[in-house]
Coordinates of C-alpha atoms and ligand atoms in Angstrom, one line a residue:
X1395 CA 0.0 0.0 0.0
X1396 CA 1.1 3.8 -0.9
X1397 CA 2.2 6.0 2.3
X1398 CA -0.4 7.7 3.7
X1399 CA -0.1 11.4 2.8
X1400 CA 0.7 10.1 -0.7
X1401 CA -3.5 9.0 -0.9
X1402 CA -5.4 11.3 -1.8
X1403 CA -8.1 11.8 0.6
X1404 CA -4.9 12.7 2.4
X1405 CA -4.2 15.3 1.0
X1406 CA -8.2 16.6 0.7
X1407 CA -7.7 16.5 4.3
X1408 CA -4.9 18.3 5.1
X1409 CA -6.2 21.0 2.8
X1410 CA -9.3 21.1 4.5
X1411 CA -7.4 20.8 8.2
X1412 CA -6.9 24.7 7.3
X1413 CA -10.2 25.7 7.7
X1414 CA -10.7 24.9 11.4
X1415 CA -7.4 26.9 11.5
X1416 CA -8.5 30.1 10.7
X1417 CA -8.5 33.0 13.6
X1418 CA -12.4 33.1 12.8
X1419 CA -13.1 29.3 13.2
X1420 CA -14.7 28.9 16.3
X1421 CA -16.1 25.1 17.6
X1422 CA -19.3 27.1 19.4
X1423 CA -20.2 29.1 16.3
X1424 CA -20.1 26.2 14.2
X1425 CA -22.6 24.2 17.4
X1426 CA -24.8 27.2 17.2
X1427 CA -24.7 27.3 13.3
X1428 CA -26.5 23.8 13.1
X1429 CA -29.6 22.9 15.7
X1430 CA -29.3 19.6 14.4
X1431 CA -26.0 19.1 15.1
X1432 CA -26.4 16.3 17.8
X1433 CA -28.6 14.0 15.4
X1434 CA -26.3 14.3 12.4
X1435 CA -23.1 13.5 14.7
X1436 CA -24.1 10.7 17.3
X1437 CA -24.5 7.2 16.6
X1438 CA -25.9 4.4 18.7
X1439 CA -24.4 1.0 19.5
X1440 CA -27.6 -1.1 21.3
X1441 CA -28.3 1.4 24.1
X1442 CA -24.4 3.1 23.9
X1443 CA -24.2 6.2 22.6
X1444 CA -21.4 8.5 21.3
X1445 CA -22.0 12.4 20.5
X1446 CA -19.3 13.9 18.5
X1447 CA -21.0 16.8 17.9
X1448 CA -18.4 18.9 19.5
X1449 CA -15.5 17.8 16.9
X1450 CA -13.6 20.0 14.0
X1451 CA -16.5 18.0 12.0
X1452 CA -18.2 19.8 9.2
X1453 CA -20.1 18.5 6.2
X1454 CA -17.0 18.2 4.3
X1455 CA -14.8 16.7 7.0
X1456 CA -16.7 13.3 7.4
X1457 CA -17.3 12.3 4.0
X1458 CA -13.0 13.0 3.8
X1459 CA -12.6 11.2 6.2
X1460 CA -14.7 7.9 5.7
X1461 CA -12.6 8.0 1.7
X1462 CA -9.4 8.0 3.6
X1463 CA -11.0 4.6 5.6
X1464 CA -11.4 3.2 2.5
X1465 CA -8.0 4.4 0.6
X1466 CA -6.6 2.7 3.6
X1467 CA -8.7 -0.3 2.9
X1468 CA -10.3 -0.1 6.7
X1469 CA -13.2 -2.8 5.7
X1470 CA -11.0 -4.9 4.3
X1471 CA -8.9 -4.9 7.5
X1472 CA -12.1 -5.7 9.4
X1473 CA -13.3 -8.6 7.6
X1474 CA -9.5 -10.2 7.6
X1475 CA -9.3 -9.4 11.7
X1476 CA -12.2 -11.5 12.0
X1477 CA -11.7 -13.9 9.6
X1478 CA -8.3 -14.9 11.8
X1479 CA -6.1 -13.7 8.8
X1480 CA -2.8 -13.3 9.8
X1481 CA -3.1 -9.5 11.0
X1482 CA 0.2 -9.7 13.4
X1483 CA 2.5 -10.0 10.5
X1484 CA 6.3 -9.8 12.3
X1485 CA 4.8 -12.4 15.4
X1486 CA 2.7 -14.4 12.2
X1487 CA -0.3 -14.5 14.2
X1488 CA -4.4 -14.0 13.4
X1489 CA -5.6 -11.2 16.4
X1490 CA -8.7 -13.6 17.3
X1491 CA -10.0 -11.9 20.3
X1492 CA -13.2 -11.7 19.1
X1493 CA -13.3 -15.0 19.0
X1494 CA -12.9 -15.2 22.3
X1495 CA -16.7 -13.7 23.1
X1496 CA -18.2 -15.8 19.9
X1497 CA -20.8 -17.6 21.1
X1498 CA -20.0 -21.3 21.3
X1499 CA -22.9 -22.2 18.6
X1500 CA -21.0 -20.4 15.7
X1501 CA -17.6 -20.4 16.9
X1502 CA -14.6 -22.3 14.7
X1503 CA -12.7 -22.4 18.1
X1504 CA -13.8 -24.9 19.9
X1505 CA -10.8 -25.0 22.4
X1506 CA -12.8 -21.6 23.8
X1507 CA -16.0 -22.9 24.5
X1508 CA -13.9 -26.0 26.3
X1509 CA -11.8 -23.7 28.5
X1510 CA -14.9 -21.7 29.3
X1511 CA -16.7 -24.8 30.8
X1512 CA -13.5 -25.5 33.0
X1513 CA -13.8 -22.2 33.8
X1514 CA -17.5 -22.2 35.0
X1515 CA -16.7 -25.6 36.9
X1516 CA -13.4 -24.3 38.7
X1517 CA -15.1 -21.1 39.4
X1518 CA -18.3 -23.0 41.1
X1519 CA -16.1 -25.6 43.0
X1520 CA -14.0 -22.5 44.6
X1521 CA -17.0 -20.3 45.2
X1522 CA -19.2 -22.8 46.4
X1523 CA -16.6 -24.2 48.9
X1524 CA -16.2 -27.2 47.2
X1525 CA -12.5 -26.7 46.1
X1526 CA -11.0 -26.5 49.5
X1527 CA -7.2 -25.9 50.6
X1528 CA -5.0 -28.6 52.0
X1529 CA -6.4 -28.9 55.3
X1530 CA -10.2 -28.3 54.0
X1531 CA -10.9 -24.5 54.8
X1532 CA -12.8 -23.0 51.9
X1533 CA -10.7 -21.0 49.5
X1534 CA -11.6 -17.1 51.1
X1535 CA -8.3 -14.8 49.4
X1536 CA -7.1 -15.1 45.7
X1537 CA -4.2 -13.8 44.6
X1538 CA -3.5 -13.0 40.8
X1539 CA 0.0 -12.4 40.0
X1540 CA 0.7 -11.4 36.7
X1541 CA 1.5 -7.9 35.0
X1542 CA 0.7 -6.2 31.6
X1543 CA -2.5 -7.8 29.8
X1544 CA -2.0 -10.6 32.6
X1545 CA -3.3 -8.3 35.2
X1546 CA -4.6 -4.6 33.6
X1547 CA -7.7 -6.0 32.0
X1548 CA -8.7 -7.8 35.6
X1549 CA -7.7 -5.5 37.9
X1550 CA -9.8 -3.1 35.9
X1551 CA -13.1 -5.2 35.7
X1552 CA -13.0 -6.7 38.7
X1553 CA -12.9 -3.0 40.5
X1554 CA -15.2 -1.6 37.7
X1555 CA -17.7 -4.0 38.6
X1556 CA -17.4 -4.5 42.3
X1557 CA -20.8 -3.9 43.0
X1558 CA -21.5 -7.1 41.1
X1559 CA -19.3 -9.2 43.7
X1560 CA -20.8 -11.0 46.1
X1561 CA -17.8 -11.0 48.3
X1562 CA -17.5 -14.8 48.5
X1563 CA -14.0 -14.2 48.1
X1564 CA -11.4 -11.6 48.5
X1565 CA -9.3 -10.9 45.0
X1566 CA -5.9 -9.1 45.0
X1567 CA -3.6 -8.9 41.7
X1568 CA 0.1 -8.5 42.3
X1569 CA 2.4 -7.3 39.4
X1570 CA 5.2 -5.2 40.4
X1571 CA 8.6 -6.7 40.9
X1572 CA 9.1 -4.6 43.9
X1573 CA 8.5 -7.0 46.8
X1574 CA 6.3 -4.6 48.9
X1575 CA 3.4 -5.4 46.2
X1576 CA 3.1 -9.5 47.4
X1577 CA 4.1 -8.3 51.1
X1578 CA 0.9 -5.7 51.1
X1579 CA -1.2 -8.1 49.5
X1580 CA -0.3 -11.1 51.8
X1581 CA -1.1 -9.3 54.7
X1582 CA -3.0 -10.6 57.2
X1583 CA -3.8 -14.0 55.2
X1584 CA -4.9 -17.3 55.8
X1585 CA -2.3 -19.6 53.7
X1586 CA -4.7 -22.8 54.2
X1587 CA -7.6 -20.4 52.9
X1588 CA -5.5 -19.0 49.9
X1589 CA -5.5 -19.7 46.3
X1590 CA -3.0 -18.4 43.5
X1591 CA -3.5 -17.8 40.0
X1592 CA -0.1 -17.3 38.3
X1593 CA -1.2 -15.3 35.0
X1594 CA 1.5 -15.1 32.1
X1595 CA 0.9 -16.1 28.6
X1596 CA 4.8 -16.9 28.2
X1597 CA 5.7 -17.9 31.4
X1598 CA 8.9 -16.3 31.1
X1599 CA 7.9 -13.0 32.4
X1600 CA 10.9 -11.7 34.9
X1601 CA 8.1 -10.1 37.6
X1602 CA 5.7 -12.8 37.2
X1603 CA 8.1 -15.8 38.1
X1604 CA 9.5 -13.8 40.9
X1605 CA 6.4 -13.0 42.7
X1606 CA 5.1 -16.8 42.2
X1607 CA 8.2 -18.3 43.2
X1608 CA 8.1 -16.0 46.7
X1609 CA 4.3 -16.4 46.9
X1610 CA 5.3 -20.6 47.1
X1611 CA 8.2 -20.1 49.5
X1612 CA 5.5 -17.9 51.7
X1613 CA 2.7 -20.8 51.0
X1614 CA 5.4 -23.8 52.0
X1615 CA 6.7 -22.1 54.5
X1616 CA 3.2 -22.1 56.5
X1617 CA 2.3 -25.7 55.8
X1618 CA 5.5 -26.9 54.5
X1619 CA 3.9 -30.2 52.3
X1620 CA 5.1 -29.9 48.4
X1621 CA 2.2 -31.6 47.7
X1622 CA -0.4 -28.8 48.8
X1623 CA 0.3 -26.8 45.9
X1624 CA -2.1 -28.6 43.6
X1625 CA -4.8 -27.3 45.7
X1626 CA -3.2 -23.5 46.4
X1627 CA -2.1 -22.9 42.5
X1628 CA -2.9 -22.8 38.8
X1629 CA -1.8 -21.2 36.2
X1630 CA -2.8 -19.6 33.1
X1631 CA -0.4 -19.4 30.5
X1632 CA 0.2 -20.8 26.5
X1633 CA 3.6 -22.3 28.0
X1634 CA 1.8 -25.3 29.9
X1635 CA 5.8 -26.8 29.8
X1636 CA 6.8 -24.2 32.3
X1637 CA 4.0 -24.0 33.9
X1638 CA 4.0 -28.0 35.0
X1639 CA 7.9 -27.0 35.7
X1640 CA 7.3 -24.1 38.2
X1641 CA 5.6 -27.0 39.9
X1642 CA 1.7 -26.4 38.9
X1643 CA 0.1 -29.7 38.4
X1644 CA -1.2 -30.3 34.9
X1645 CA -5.2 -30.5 36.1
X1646 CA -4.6 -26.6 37.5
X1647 CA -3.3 -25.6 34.0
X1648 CA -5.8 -23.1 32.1
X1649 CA -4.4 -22.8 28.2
X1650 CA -4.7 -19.8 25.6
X1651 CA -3.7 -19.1 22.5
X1652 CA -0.7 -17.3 20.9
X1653 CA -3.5 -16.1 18.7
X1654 CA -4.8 -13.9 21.7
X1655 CA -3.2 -10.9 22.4
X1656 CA -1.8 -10.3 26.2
X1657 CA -3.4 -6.6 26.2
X1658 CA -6.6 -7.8 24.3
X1659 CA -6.7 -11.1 26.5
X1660 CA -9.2 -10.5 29.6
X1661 CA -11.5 -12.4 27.7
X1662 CA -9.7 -15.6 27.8
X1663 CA -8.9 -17.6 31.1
X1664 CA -6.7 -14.6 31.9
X1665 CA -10.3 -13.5 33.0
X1666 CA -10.3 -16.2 35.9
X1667 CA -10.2 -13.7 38.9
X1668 CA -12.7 -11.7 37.4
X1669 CA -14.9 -14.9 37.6
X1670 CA -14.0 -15.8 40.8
X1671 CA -14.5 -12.4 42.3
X1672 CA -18.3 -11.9 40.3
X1673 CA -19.2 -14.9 39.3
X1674 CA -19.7 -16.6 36.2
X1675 CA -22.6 -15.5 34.3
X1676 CA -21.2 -11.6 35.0
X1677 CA -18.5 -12.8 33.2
X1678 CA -20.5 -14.0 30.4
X1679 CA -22.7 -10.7 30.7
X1680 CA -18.9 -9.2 29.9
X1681 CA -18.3 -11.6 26.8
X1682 CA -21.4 -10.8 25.6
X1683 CA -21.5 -6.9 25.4
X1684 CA -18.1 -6.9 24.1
X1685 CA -19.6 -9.5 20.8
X1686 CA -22.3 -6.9 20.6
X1687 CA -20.2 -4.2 19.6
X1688 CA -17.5 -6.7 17.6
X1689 CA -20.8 -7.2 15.7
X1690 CA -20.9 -3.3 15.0
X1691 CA -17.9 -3.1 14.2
X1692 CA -17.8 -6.2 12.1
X1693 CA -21.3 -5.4 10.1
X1694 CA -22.0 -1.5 10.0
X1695 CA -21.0 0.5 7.6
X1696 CA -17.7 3.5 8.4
X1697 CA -20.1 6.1 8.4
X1698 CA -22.1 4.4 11.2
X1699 CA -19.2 2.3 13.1
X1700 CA -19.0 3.9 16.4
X1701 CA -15.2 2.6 16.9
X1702 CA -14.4 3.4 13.2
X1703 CA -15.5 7.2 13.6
X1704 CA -14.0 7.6 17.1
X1705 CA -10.6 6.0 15.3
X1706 CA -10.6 8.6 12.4
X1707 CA -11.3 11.3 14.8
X1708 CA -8.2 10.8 16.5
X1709 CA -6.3 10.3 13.8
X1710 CA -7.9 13.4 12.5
X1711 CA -6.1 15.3 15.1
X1712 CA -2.5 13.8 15.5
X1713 CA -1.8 14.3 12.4
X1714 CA -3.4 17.6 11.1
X1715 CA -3.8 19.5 14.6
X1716 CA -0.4 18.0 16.4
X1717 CA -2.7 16.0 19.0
X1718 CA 0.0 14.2 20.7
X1719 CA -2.1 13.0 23.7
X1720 CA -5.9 12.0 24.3
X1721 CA -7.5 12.1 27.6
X1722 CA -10.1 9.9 28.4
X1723 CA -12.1 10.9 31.4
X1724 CA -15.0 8.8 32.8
X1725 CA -17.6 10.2 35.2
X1726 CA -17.6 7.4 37.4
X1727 CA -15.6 6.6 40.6
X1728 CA -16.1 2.8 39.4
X1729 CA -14.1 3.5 36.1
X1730 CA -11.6 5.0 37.9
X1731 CA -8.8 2.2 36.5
X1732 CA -10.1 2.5 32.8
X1733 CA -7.5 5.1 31.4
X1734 CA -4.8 3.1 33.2
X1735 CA -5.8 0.1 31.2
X1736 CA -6.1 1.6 27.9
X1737 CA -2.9 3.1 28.2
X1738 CA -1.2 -0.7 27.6
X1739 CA -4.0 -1.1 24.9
X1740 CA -3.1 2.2 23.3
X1741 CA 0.4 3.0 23.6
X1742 CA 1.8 -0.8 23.1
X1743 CA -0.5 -1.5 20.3
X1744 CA 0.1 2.2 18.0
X1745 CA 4.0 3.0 19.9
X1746 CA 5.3 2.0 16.6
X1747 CA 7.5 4.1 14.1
X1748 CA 7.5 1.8 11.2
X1749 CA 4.6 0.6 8.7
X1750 CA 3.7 -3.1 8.4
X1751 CA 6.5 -3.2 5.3
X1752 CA 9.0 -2.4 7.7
X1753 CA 9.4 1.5 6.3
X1754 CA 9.1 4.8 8.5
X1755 CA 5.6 6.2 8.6
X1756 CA 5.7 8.7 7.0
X1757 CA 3.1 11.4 9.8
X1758 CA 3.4 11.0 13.7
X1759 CA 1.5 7.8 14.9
X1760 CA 0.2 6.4 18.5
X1761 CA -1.1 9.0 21.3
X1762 CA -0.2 8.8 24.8
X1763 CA -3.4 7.7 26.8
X1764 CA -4.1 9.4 30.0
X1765 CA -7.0 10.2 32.6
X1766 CA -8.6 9.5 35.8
X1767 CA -13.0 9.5 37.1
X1768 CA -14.2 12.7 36.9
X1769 CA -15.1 15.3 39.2
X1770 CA -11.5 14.5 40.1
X1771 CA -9.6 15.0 36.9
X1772 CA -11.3 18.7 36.9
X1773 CA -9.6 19.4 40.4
X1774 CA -5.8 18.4 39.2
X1775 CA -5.3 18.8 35.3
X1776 CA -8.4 19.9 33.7
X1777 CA -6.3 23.7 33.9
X1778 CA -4.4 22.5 30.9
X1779 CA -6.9 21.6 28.7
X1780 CA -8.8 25.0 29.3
X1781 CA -5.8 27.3 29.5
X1782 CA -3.0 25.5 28.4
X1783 CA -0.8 25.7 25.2
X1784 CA -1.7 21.6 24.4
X1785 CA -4.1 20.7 22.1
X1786 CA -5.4 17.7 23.9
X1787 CA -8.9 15.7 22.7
X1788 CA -10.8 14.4 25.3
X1789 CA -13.5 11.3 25.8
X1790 CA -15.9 12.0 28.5
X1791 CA -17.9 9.2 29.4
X1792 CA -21.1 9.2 31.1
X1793 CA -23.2 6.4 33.0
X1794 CA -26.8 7.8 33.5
X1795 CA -28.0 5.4 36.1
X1796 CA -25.9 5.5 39.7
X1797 CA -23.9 2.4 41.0
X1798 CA -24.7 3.9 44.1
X1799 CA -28.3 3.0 46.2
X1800 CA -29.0 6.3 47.2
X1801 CA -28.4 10.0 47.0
X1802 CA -29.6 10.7 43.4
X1803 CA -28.5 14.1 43.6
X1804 CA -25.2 13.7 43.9
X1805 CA -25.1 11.3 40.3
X1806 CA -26.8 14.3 38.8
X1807 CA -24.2 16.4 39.6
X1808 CA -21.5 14.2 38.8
X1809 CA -23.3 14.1 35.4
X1810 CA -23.8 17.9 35.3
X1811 CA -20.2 18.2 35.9
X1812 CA -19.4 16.1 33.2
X1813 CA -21.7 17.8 30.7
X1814 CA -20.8 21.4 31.8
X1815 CA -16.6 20.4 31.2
X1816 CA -17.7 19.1 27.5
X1817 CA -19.3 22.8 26.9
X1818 CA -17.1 24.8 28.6
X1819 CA -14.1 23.1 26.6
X1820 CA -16.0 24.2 23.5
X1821 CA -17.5 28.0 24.3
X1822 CA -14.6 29.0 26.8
X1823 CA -15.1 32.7 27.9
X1824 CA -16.1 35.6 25.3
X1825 CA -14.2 38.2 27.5
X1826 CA -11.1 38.8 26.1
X1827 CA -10.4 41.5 28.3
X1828 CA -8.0 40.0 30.9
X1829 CA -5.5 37.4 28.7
X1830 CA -5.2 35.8 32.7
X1831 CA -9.0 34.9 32.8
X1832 CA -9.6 34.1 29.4
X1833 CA -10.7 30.7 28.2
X1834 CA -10.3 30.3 24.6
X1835 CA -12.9 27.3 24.2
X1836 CA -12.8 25.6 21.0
X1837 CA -11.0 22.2 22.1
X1838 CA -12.9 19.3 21.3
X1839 CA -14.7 16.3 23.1
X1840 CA -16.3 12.8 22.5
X1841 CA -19.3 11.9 25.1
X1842 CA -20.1 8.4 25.4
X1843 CA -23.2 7.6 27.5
X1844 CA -24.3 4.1 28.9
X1845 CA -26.9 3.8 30.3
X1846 CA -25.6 1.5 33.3
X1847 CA -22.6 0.4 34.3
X1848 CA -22.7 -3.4 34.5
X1849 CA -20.7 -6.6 32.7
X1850 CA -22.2 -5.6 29.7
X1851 CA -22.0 -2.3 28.9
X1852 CA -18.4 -2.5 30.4
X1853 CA -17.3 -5.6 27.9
X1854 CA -19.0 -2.9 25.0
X1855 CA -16.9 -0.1 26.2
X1856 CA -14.0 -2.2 25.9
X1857 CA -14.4 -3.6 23.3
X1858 CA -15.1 -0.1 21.1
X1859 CA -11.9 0.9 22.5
X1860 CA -10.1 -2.6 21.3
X1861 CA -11.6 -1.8 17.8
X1862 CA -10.8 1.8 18.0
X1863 CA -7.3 1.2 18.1
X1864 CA -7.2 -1.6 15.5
X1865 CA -8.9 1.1 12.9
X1866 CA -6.0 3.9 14.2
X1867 CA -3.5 1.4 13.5
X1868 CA -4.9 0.0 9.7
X1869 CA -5.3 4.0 9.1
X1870 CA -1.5 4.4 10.0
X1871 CA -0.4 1.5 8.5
X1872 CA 0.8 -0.4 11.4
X1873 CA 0.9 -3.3 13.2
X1874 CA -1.5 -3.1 16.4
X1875 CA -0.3 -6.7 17.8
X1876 CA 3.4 -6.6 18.6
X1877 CA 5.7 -4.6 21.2
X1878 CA 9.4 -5.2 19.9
X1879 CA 10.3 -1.9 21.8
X1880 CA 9.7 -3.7 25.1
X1881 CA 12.0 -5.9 24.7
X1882 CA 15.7 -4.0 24.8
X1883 CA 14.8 -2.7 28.5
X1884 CA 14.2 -6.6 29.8
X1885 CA 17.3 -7.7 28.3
X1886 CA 19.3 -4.6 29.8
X1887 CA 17.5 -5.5 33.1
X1888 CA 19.6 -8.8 33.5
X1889 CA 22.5 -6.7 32.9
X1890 CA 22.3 -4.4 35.6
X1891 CA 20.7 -7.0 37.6
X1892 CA 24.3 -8.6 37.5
X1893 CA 25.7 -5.4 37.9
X1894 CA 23.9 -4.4 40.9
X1895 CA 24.6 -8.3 42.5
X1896 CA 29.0 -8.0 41.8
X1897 CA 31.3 -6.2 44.5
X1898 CA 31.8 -3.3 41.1
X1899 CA 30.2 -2.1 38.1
X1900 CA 31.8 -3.6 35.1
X1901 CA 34.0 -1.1 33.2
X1902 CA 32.4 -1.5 29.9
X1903 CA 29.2 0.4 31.4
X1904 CA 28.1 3.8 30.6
X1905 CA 28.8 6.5 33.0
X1906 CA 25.7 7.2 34.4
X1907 CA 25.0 3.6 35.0
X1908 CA 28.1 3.0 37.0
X1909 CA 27.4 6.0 39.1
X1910 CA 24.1 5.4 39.8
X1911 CA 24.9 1.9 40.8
X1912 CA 27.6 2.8 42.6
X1913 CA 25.4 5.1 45.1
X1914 CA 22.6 2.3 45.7
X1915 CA 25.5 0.1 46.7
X1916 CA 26.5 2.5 49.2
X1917 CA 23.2 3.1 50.6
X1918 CA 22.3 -0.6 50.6
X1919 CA 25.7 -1.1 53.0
X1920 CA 24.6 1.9 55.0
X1921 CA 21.0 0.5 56.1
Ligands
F6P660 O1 5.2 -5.6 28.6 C1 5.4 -6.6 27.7 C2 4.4 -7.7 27.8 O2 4.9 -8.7 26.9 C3 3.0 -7.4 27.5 O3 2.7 -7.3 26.2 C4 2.3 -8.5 28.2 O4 0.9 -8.2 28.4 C5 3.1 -8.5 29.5 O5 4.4 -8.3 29.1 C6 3.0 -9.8 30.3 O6 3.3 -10.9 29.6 P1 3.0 -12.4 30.0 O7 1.5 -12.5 30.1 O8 3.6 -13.2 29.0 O9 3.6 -12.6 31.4

């Protein structure tokens, strides 16, 4: 395929970037301009809906837009994602998430719908009491110790949706290497009442295999029997070899598939704690919503596909309005951890400086992916977006019906609050009078609405984002599935780990390295 300014919807666009540059442009005048502006520029997935009213979106702008989709060959690119062609071309690999949340009738996987039913039995027999620990307690703590997709996607459900738990059991996730993160999670635990899920689709993760191999010297060193791991571990990983070798008996072992992402695989068994914590059918309820909107995206057409617009949007503005970062801010406390897990989903899948050919891209790709639940957002950064020199597009999203069972009032202001940031981001201030007060406006917005927040909607919300970045990435050229660039900073890790272990530094280190080294040594002799 040609580079992407060479096409020539690109260059329509970047000619018609211009006019939302001019020093009379204004984002409120053009609202104002057209009443109907809200039905021409939302669209509906089931009961989701996205506005993009307020968006450098004209007449002309869309209908540019939607030819550059198809110069790109964006439907295409669908239909071969979910066809399980392969799309992960330097790895060789289909993307086959979606077919993780197929339902089993029409499904050409049939390994899912087996590992599902395991699932649903495992999950009963430790909720129910029935799986038991060594000495027969019932299983009360879980910890899930993994990192990345392992533990972003879970961690982020399971505290989206902890209104849904029943609090049969108590789930933590442990990633970080740094060994406060298992000590502060195995507070106060019962090691006869505790269950481990060791999460790593390779197995060979360094954090991973250091916080399960202390987790089993803190397990055997309160009941001190080898043999009580069967019913204290399992493991989820595609490297069942090292799996059985870390010791995890081959009846614990959950597969997946090297055709499943690790940032797009919360779907898969890597959804276990999620399970355990809400129970099965909520994770079902999550499977489900996200097919709904894979069926959107798979079957509507670009000008209707909520993920396909929201994807051309932002590509819209990184490279014609030098948008180097989108904020995503949901109204609700419950979503708090969303931004934090699209930032793996974002940033690993589109940090990428070559095309699918191998050759430089030839405008800026990938955003960096930031935000936390409003009202809060509005008390720390919102200052930038209203007064600040960064052009930064934002995604509100709101949930009309509380989590909460009372105090409606309060919900309405949250949602006011959200509603009144949206506008004011748009108008700003007319008075022009003192430069310190003076909000320019103009600075667009997406609003999503759901109308609750439950498994459902959630697995649609991630999902729209999971296609969202697949379009950015077919728009840009580039592969969505692979992270090469994470790679260097784990190898130079064993390195310095060896480094940091020997009486000196070894002289063919770098300056800064040695020195820094040196000065931990010193303070590690002086505590
Ligand atoms: O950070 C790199 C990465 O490979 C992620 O892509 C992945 O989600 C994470 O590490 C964890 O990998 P694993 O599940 O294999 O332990």
């Amino acid at each position: 395929m040609s580079s992407l300014t060479e096409s020539s919807a690109w260059k329509s666009l970047s000619a018609h970037a211009a006019d939302f540059l001019q020093p009379d442009f204004h984002l409120a005048a053009l609202m104002r301009s057209q009443p109907a502006r809200f039905s021409s520029f939302s669209v509906r997935q089931g009961d989701l809906l996205l506005d993009y009213s307020k968006n450098f979106v004209d007449d002309r702008t869309l209908p540019l837009l939607l030819d550059l989709a198809e110069e790109r060959q964006l439907p295409a690119a669908i239909a071969a994602m979910f066809r399980g062609d392969e799309i992960n071309n330097t790895e060789h690999r289909p993307a086959l998430h979606v077919a993780l949340r197929q339902p089993a009738a029409n499904s050409a996987h049939p390994e899912v719908a087996e590992t599902l039913e395991r699932m649903r039995s495992f999950v009963d027999e430790v909720r129910s009491g029935k799986w038991t620990g060594h000495t027969g307690k019932p299983i009360k703590s879980v910890i899930n110790i993994g990192i990345g997709g392992s533990d972003l996607g879970p961690v982020m459900v399971s505290d989206a949706l902890a209104e849904f738990a029943d609090n049969k059991l108590d789930v933590r996730f442990v990633s970080n290497v740094d060994p406060v993160h298992l000590q502060r999670s195995l507070n106060k635990l019962d090691a006869e009442a505790t269950l481990f899920i060791v999460a790593s689709k390779s197995f060979t993760t360094l954090e991973t295999h250091q916080n399960a191999s202390a987790a089993r010297r803190w397990f055997l060193s309160n009941c001190n029997d080898e043999e009580a791991i069967a019913q204290h571990f399992v493991a989820i990983t595609t490297n069942l070899e090292a799996a059985a070798d870390f010791g995890i008996p081959q009846e614990n072992l959950f597969p997946m598939w090297d055709w499943v992402g690790g940032r797009y695989s919360l779907w898969s068994a890597i959804g276990l704690p999620i399970a355990l914590g809400l129970g099965m059918e909520h994770f079902e309820r999550l499977l489900a919503g996200a097919h709904a909107m894979d069926e959107h995206f798979r079957t509507q057409p670009l000008s209707e596909n909520m993920p396909v617009l929201m994807a051309l949007l932002t590509v819209w503005y990184t490279t014609f309005f030098d948008a180097h970062s989108t904020a995503v801010v949901p109204y609700s406390q419950a979503l708090d951890k969303f931004p934090t897990y699209l930032q793996q989903l974002y940033m690993e899948s589109l940090g990428k400086r070559v095309d699918q050919e191998g050759q430089p891209v030839s405008t800026g790709t990938g955003e960096a992916m930031w935000g936390t639940a409003g009202t809060n957002g509005q008390h720390s950064y919102f200052q930038l977006f209203h007064q600040g020199t960064q052009f930064i597009p934002v995604d509100f999203i709101a949930v009309a019906q509380s989590g909460a069972d009372d105090n409606h009032e309060a919900h309405q202001h949250l949602l006011a609050n959200c509603l009144s940031q949206s506008l004011a981001l748009m108008e700003g201030t007319p008075d022009e009078s003192d430069p310190h007060k003076y909000i320019p406006g103009n600075r667009p917005s997406n609003t999503l609405v759901l109308p609750q927040l439950d498994p459902y909607h959630l697995g649609s919300l991630i999902a729209l984002y999971e296609h969202k970045v697949y379009a950015q990435s077919v728009l840009w050229g580039i592969n969505a599935f692979d992270q090469w660039g994470v790679e260097l900073g784990k190898k130079l890790s064993k390195t310095l780990f060896s480094a940091l272990q020997a009486q000196t530094a070894p002289d063919d280190l770098d300056s800064s390295s040695r020195g820094l080294i040196s000065t931990i040594k010193q303070w590690q002799m002086n505590a």
